[in-house]
Amino acid sequence: MKLQQLLTTTALCALTASMASAGQLVIKGSDTLGAKLVPQLAEAYKAANPGTSFQIAAEGSTTGIAALIDGTAHIGMSSRRAKPTEMSAASAKGVTMKPTIVAYDGIAIIVNAASPVKGLTRQQVEKIFTGDITDWSAVGGKPGKISIYTRNTSSGTYSDFKELAMKKRDYAGGSQKMAGNEQIAAEVGKNAGGIGYVGLAYLKAAGIKAVPVDGITPSQATVRDKSFPYSRPTFFYTNGEPVGEAKAFVDFTLGGKGQAIVSQVGFATVK
Amino acid sequence: MSKTSPLQFAVMLTLISAGAAISHAQDAGALVDKLVKKGVLSSQEGEEVRADMMRDFATQTSAGKINLSGSITEMKLYGDFRLRYQYDDREAQIAAPNHVDQRSRWRYRLRLGADVAFGENWFAGFQLQSGQNSDSGNQTFSNGFDNDGIFISKAFFGFKNDWASVIAGKQKNPFYTTDMVWDPDINPAGVVERIDFHKLFGRGLAGPSGDYGTDGKSMAPTEVHGDSSWELSLVAGQLFYQDNNEFNIGTDFKTDGYLFVEQLIGTYHFNKDVSITLAPAWMTFTASHLTGLRNENSFTDTSNVLSTTTTQTTKTDRNRLVVNYDAAGNITGGTLQPFVVTATQVSSPTTTKVGGGSSTGSTTRTVTTDQVRSGATVNLTAAQAKAQAAALGLAQTGPANGQTQRDIDGVAVTTTNTVTLPSIAGETRKLNIITAPGDISFKIGSLKTKVYWDFAYNVDGEGRFNDIYQLRTGNAATDAYRGYKTRDGIAWLAGVQLGETKKKGDWSLNFNYRESGIASLDPNLNDSDFALSELNTRGFKLSLAYQLADVVVVNLTGMMAWNLDRNLSGGRATGGSAIAQDNAINVVQFDVNVKF
C-alpha cells in the first residue's frame, strides 16, 4: 500500500471510529431508501438497541457513495450500482466498496388518478420521457400536453431509469426535476397531464395511479420475480465488510424484522 | 478485493480466463446475471462478484480510469499512419521548356480522430492530421529531424434519425464520387443533409439497411437477401469554399465562394453479389476569386494584375498672379498668391501580369487637381506688377477697374508608384458541373469485382475556357487563340477493381483510364496525385495492394498522364505552377499503411 493510501486509510479509520464511538450511525445517500425505509428500520433498531442514534441524510445515491468514499458516513445508501469511476476513486482513498442488497425496488410509472390511460408499452414510456411523444392523445389519453416529472441528476433512480427505460437516451428538454419521490407523486397528483416515476413505496400517495407496463403491474411480487421491466436491487455500501454498529444494522435489515419492514414499506424483500 | 468466497473467486477466474478479460468486466455483468438466474450464485454473491470485477476494471486497466462526460454514450477512437515514397517527373510545356523536372520524396501521413455519440440522435467528431496545412495530409520528412505540425482535418456535429441526417462542420466527403472529381483527402466544410428514402418508406422497399455511423454517413447494408432490392438516397451539401470580405469595395475579392452539390444515389441489388449504383449530381459554384488553396498545383489566375506602376507628375510652388487696373486700364498693382498642388495628372499606367508581359495605358484615371493655399499673399507695387505681367507675356493695360490673373507653374516633380495587388489562386466562375459516377459490382468466382466510372460535364465550359484560360497553340506571343473544343468541358473515367483488402492475405488490383478537359473540373478539388492535379490531361492509374496483416496494407501505385492537347501555351492556365503547365506527368508511389 502506498504511503498516501496508508495515511488516508488511517485517517478514515480514525474518523469512522470517532463516529462509532459517539454511538451514532451515519447513513447517507438514496432518497428512495432514505425517505421511508431506512428511518423505519432505524426506529425499529433503536427500539431493540437503546442508546444508538442515527444521522440519516437522503439526498441521492451519488451523495451516499461520495460520503462513504470521503469517510463521512458508515453506510452509503444507493439505488444503483457504483460506477467504475467511483470504484477507482474509492480505491485511491483506500476504501473498498462492498455492496449489500437490502431490498428490491420497482420504478413504477405514475399518472394522475383521473387519467384515462390504462397502460403503456415500454416503447411508449421511452418515447414519452425522451420527448418523442408530447401529447396524451398519442397513447390513448385525452388530448393535452404531457408534463414529465423526473428525479434530479444526483439520484440513482434518475440514471437507473435512463438505463432501464430509455435506452440511455436523454430526458425530454422540458422535463421537471424533483428532489424526491414524494415531490414527484405530489406534482403528478396535482397535474392532470402529469407523468413521473417513483419507487413502489410511494404508490399510495394521493391523486396518482401506477400504470401497467407491457401489461405488468408494478408490485412486490412482479418486482421480486423480475417480470416487471423496471426492477432493480437497492444497496447498502460499506467500506469492506461492515463492522461494529454498521454490521449490526445491516444484519438487522437483512433479518426477519428488517425484511418485514422492507415489505411493509412497499419494497420487495431480498429472499 | 474484498473478502471473497472460494465459489466467487472461482467464478471470477472462470470469467476472466474464458476470455472476458478485465477490460471487459462490464460485459461480464451479463454472465453474472445468468449465473444468478441459474442459481449458481445468489443475488448477493453476484453483486459482490460484479463489484470486485468492476473495481479491478476501474483500478487495473487504463480504460477504467477514463472518465468520459456523462453525455457521451459512445466513443470511437481511430487513426492511421502511412509511410510513402513518391517519385514524379514532369515534362514542361514548350512555352516554358525546362523539359523534365524530376523529384523524389519520403513522406508520411498521420491521422487521429474521434467520433462520439450523444444518445441515439446527436453526434460529433474531430480528426487531427499531419500535412503542412494541406488537404492531402502528406508531410514530407523535415530536414535536420525538425518536428512537424498537426492540423484539424475534421470538426463537425450532427443529428440523425432512422432515415435522415444533418451534419454541420468540416466533415468526411459525403458524396458518392471518384478521385477524378474529388480528392479522397479533402474533407469539405459546410452543411450536408441526407435522406434515405428506402428507410423513410420502410425496409420492405430496400431490404435490410445499415445504420448510420457516428460520423453520420449511411453505412453499407448489413446484409442483402437473395431477393432484389432498391436503395435510394438524396445528399445535398451547402459547402463553404472561400471567404472574401464583402466590404472590399472596388476590389475583385468581395464575394464569398460557395459550392452547392445535390446528388441522388440509387443502388439496385440484383442479388447479394450483384448490384448497380448510379449517382447523378449537380455541382455549382458561386463566382469568387480564390486565395490560399492547398493543392500542389493551384489554379493561378495568370491574367490578373500582379502590380500596377503609375507615373505621377506633381508640381509644387505654384503661384497665382493677380493684376489690378485703374479706370484708364493701367496697372496699379497686384498680388502674388502661393499654392501647393498635391497632384496634377496620372499618366501612362503600366500593368504587369502573372503570365508575363506588360501593357501600357490599359487603364486611365482622372485625378482631380487639388490646390491648397499656402502662405501669405504678397502685395505687389505697380512696378512689380508690371514686371511680373511682362514676364508672363501679359499686356500692360487691361479692363478699366478690372483684374487679370495668371497661374505661374513651379517645379514639376515626377514620381513612380507601384501598387501590388493580392495574388489569386483561382476562380470559381463558370463552373456548373453535371457528374454521373456509378459502378457495377459482382463476383468472379469468389473474387469481388467492380467496374466503375465517372463523368463530368461543365455546362459553362466554353465560357470558362474563353473568359478565364485564353489558351493559345504553341507560342503565347504570336499564335492565335485556340478555340474551345467540346472535350475541354468534359472529363470521364472508366476502371475496374479486382479484390479488396479487408483482412490479412487479401489483395486488390485497381486500374482506370481518364481524360480531364481543361474547363471540365475545379482543379482545386480533383486528386492531387494523378497528374499532380493538372487538367488537360489523360492517362492511366494502376494500383496493387496486399494486406500483410489485419492492420497493415502495402500499396504500389503508378500514374502516367499526358496532355489532351499538346503544347498549349499562354493564357491563364499554362504558366509556372498553373494547372496545365506540363505535357506529361508520371507519378510512382509506394505506401505502407497501418490502421488502428
JSON list of C-alpha atoms in Angstrom, two decimals, chain A residues 81-85 87-88 91-92 95-102 104 126 132 162 167-170 226 233 235 237 240-241 270, chain B residues 1-3 26 33 36 43-45 47-48 50-52 54-55 57-59 64-68 70-71 73 118-122:
[
{"chain": "A", "resi": 81, "resn": "ARG", "atom": "CA", "xyz": [-24.58, 0.19, -8.57]},
{"chain": "A", "resi": 82, "resn": "ALA", "atom": "CA", "xyz": [-21.40, 2.15, -8.02]},
{"chain": "A", "resi": 83, "resn": "LYS", "atom": "CA", "xyz": [-19.76, 3.40, -11.23]},
{"chain": "A", "resi": 84, "resn": "PRO", "atom": "CA", "xyz": [-16.21, 2.44, -12.27]},
{"chain": "A", "resi": 85, "resn": "THR", "atom": "CA", "xyz": [-15.03, 5.97, -11.59]},
{"chain": "A", "resi": 87, "resn": "MET", "atom": "CA", "xyz": [-14.76, 2.43, -7.59]},
{"chain": "A", "resi": 88, "resn": "SER", "atom": "CA", "xyz": [-11.41, 3.84, -8.65]},
{"chain": "A", "resi": 91, "resn": "SER", "atom": "CA", "xyz": [-9.62, 2.55, -4.14]},
{"chain": "A", "resi": 92, "resn": "ALA", "atom": "CA", "xyz": [-7.42, 5.63, -4.40]},
{"chain": "A", "resi": 95, "resn": "VAL", "atom": "CA", "xyz": [-11.90, 2.41, 0.59]},
{"chain": "A", "resi": 96, "resn": "THR", "atom": "CA", "xyz": [-13.24, -0.94, -0.64]},
{"chain": "A", "resi": 97, "resn": "MET", "atom": "CA", "xyz": [-16.80, -0.53, -1.88]},
{"chain": "A", "resi": 98, "resn": "LYS", "atom": "CA", "xyz": [-18.81, -3.50, -0.62]},
{"chain": "A", "resi": 99, "resn": "PRO", "atom": "CA", "xyz": [-22.42, -3.72, -1.83]},
{"chain": "A", "resi": 100, "resn": "THR", "atom": "CA", "xyz": [-25.12, -5.45, 0.15]},
{"chain": "A", "resi": 101, "resn": "ILE", "atom": "CA", "xyz": [-28.54, -5.92, -1.39]},
{"chain": "A", "resi": 102, "resn": "VAL", "atom": "CA", "xyz": [-31.12, -4.88, 1.20]},
{"chain": "A", "resi": 104, "resn": "TYR", "atom": "CA", "xyz": [-35.60, -4.80, -4.43]},
{"chain": "A", "resi": 126, "resn": "GLU", "atom": "CA", "xyz": [-39.30, 5.63, -23.72]},
{"chain": "A", "resi": 132, "resn": "ASP", "atom": "CA", "xyz": [-40.74, 11.88, -28.86]},
{"chain": "A", "resi": 162, "resn": "LYS", "atom": "CA", "xyz": [-32.44, 6.13, -18.24]},
{"chain": "A", "resi": 167, "resn": "LYS", "atom": "CA", "xyz": [-32.09, 3.09, -23.78]},
{"chain": "A", "resi": 168, "resn": "LYS", "atom": "CA", "xyz": [-29.76, 5.62, -22.14]},
{"chain": "A", "resi": 169, "resn": "ARG", "atom": "CA", "xyz": [-31.27, 8.46, -24.17]},
{"chain": "A", "resi": 170, "resn": "ASP", "atom": "CA", "xyz": [-31.58, 11.95, -22.72]},
{"chain": "A", "resi": 226, "resn": "LYS", "atom": "CA", "xyz": [-38.29, -9.60, -12.17]},
{"chain": "A", "resi": 233, "resn": "PRO", "atom": "CA", "xyz": [-31.77, -4.05, -6.41]},
{"chain": "A", "resi": 235, "resn": "PHE", "atom": "CA", "xyz": [-27.88, -1.39, -1.74]},
{"chain": "A", "resi": 237, "resn": "TYR", "atom": "CA", "xyz": [-22.49, 0.24, 0.53]},
{"chain": "A", "resi": 240, "resn": "GLY", "atom": "CA", "xyz": [-15.31, -3.58, 3.12]},
{"chain": "A", "resi": 241, "resn": "GLU", "atom": "CA", "xyz": [-17.20, -6.00, 5.30]},
{"chain": "A", "resi": 270, "resn": "VAL", "atom": "CA", "xyz": [-34.30, -9.99, -0.80]},
{"chain": "B", "resi": 1, "resn": "MET", "atom": "CA", "xyz": [-10.56, -7.12, -3.42]},
{"chain": "B", "resi": 2, "resn": "SER", "atom": "CA", "xyz": [-12.90, -7.68, -0.55]},
{"chain": "B", "resi": 3, "resn": "LYS", "atom": "CA", "xyz": [-13.21, -10.99, 1.22]},
{"chain": "B", "resi": 26, "resn": "GLN", "atom": "CA", "xyz": [-18.71, -4.55, -17.68]},
{"chain": "B", "resi": 33, "resn": "ASP", "atom": "CA", "xyz": [-26.84, -12.24, -14.22]},
{"chain": "B", "resi": 36, "resn": "VAL", "atom": "CA", "xyz": [-27.61, -15.77, -10.65]},
{"chain": "B", "resi": 43, "resn": "SER", "atom": "CA", "xyz": [-28.05, -12.35, -5.91]},
{"chain": "B", "resi": 44, "resn": "GLN", "atom": "CA", "xyz": [-25.79, -11.05, -3.15]},
{"chain": "B", "resi": 45, "resn": "GLU", "atom": "CA", "xyz": [-22.85, -13.14, -4.35]},
{"chain": "B", "resi": 47, "resn": "GLU", "atom": "CA", "xyz": [-23.33, -8.33, -6.71]},
{"chain": "B", "resi": 48, "resn": "GLU", "atom": "CA", "xyz": [-20.07, -8.96, -4.88]},
{"chain": "B", "resi": 50, "resn": "ARG", "atom": "CA", "xyz": [-19.72, -7.75, -10.08]},
{"chain": "B", "resi": 51, "resn": "ALA", "atom": "CA", "xyz": [-18.31, -5.17, -7.65]},
{"chain": "B", "resi": 52, "resn": "ASP", "atom": "CA", "xyz": [-14.94, -6.94, -7.47]},
{"chain": "B", "resi": 54, "resn": "MET", "atom": "CA", "xyz": [-15.75, -3.50, -11.59]},
{"chain": "B", "resi": 55, "resn": "ARG", "atom": "CA", "xyz": [-13.13, -2.48, -9.06]},
{"chain": "B", "resi": 57, "resn": "PHE", "atom": "CA", "xyz": [-11.57, -2.89, -14.16]},
{"chain": "B", "resi": 58, "resn": "ALA", "atom": "CA", "xyz": [-11.54, 0.59, -12.68]},
{"chain": "B", "resi": 59, "resn": "THR", "atom": "CA", "xyz": [-8.19, 0.36, -10.94]},
{"chain": "B", "resi": 64, "resn": "GLY", "atom": "CA", "xyz": [-11.36, 2.07, -16.36]},
{"chain": "B", "resi": 65, "resn": "LYS", "atom": "CA", "xyz": [-9.60, 5.28, -15.41]},
{"chain": "B", "resi": 66, "resn": "ILE", "atom": "CA", "xyz": [-11.00, 7.28, -18.29]},
{"chain": "B", "resi": 67, "resn": "ASN", "atom": "CA", "xyz": [-13.84, 9.45, -17.09]},
{"chain": "B", "resi": 68, "resn": "LEU", "atom": "CA", "xyz": [-15.93, 10.47, -20.09]},
{"chain": "B", "resi": 70, "resn": "GLY", "atom": "CA", "xyz": [-21.92, 11.76, -18.89]},
{"chain": "B", "resi": 71, "resn": "SER", "atom": "CA", "xyz": [-23.49, 12.99, -22.11]},
{"chain": "B", "resi": 73, "resn": "THR", "atom": "CA", "xyz": [-22.97, 7.34, -24.88]},
{"chain": "B", "resi": 118, "resn": "PHE", "atom": "CA", "xyz": [-24.77, 11.62, -27.51]},
{"chain": "B", "resi": 119, "resn": "GLY", "atom": "CA", "xyz": [-27.70, 9.25, -27.28]},
{"chain": "B", "resi": 120, "resn": "GLU", "atom": "CA", "xyz": [-29.34, 7.99, -30.42]},
{"chain": "B", "resi": 121, "resn": "ASN", "atom": "CA", "xyz": [-29.67, 11.19, -32.41]},
{"chain": "B", "resi": 122, "resn": "TRP", "atom": "CA", "xyz": [-26.80, 13.57, -31.81]}
]
